[in-house]
């Protein structure tokens, strides 16, 4: 596990960070557009956990 592993982990980190940022932005947009829908969905997610 030399330099190539380092590069792969760095790329994975960037991909995960970008995916998380896009998901957070999308969730924020959903909340601002229809708060009723998110309020109904949140208890369902908690029950599923």
GROMACS .gro file of C-alpha atoms in nm:
model
   49
    1UNK     CA    1   0.000   0.000   0.000
    2UNK     CA    2   0.205   0.289  -0.132
    3UNK     CA    3   0.128   0.615  -0.314
    4UNK     CA    4  -0.152   0.464  -0.534
    5UNK     CA    5  -0.357   0.380  -0.223
    6UNK     CA    6  -0.313   0.740  -0.106
    7UNK     CA    7  -0.441   0.874  -0.438
    8UNK     CA    8  -0.742   0.637  -0.437
    9UNK     CA    9  -0.841   0.732  -0.083
   10UNK     CA   10  -0.810   1.102  -0.171
   11UNK     CA   11  -1.034   1.058  -0.478
   12UNK     CA   12  -1.284   0.863  -0.268
   13UNK     CA   13  -1.283   1.143  -0.012
   14UNK     CA   14  -1.352   1.406  -0.280
   15UNK     CA   15  -1.635   1.194  -0.428
   16UNK     CA   16  -1.793   1.136  -0.087
   17UNK     CA   17  -1.761   1.505   0.005
   18UNK     CA   18  -1.919   1.614  -0.323
   19UNK     CA   19  -2.200   1.359  -0.287
   20UNK     CA   20  -2.271   1.466   0.072
   21UNK     CA   21  -2.270   1.835  -0.027
   22UNK     CA   22  -2.509   1.772  -0.317
   23UNK     CA   23  -2.740   1.570  -0.091
   24UNK     CA   24  -2.738   1.841   0.177
   25UNK     CA   25  -2.813   2.113  -0.078
   26UNK     CA   26  -3.093   1.906  -0.232
   27UNK     CA   27  -3.244   1.839   0.112
   28UNK     CA   28  -3.224   2.210   0.199
   29UNK     CA   29  -3.398   2.302  -0.128
   30UNK     CA   30  -3.668   2.042  -0.058
   31UNK     CA   31  -3.726   2.186   0.289
   32UNK     CA   32  -3.756   2.543   0.163
   33UNK     CA   33  -3.993   2.443  -0.119
   34UNK     CA   34  -4.232   2.215   0.070
   35UNK     CA   35  -4.174   2.198   0.449
   36UNK     CA   36  -4.492   1.992   0.496
   37UNK     CA   37  -4.348   1.701   0.299
   38UNK     CA   38  -4.023   1.693   0.498
   39UNK     CA   39  -4.214   1.714   0.827
   40UNK     CA   40  -4.422   1.413   0.725
   41UNK     CA   41  -4.118   1.215   0.611
   42UNK     CA   42  -3.897   1.272   0.916
   43UNK     CA   43  -4.103   1.057   1.160
   44UNK     CA   44  -4.110   0.776   0.903
   45UNK     CA   45  -3.730   0.779   0.879
   46UNK     CA   46  -3.705   0.767   1.259
   47UNK     CA   47  -3.943   0.468   1.271
   48UNK     CA   48  -3.740   0.288   1.003
   49UNK     CA   49  -3.424   0.328   1.214
   0.00000   0.00000   0.00000
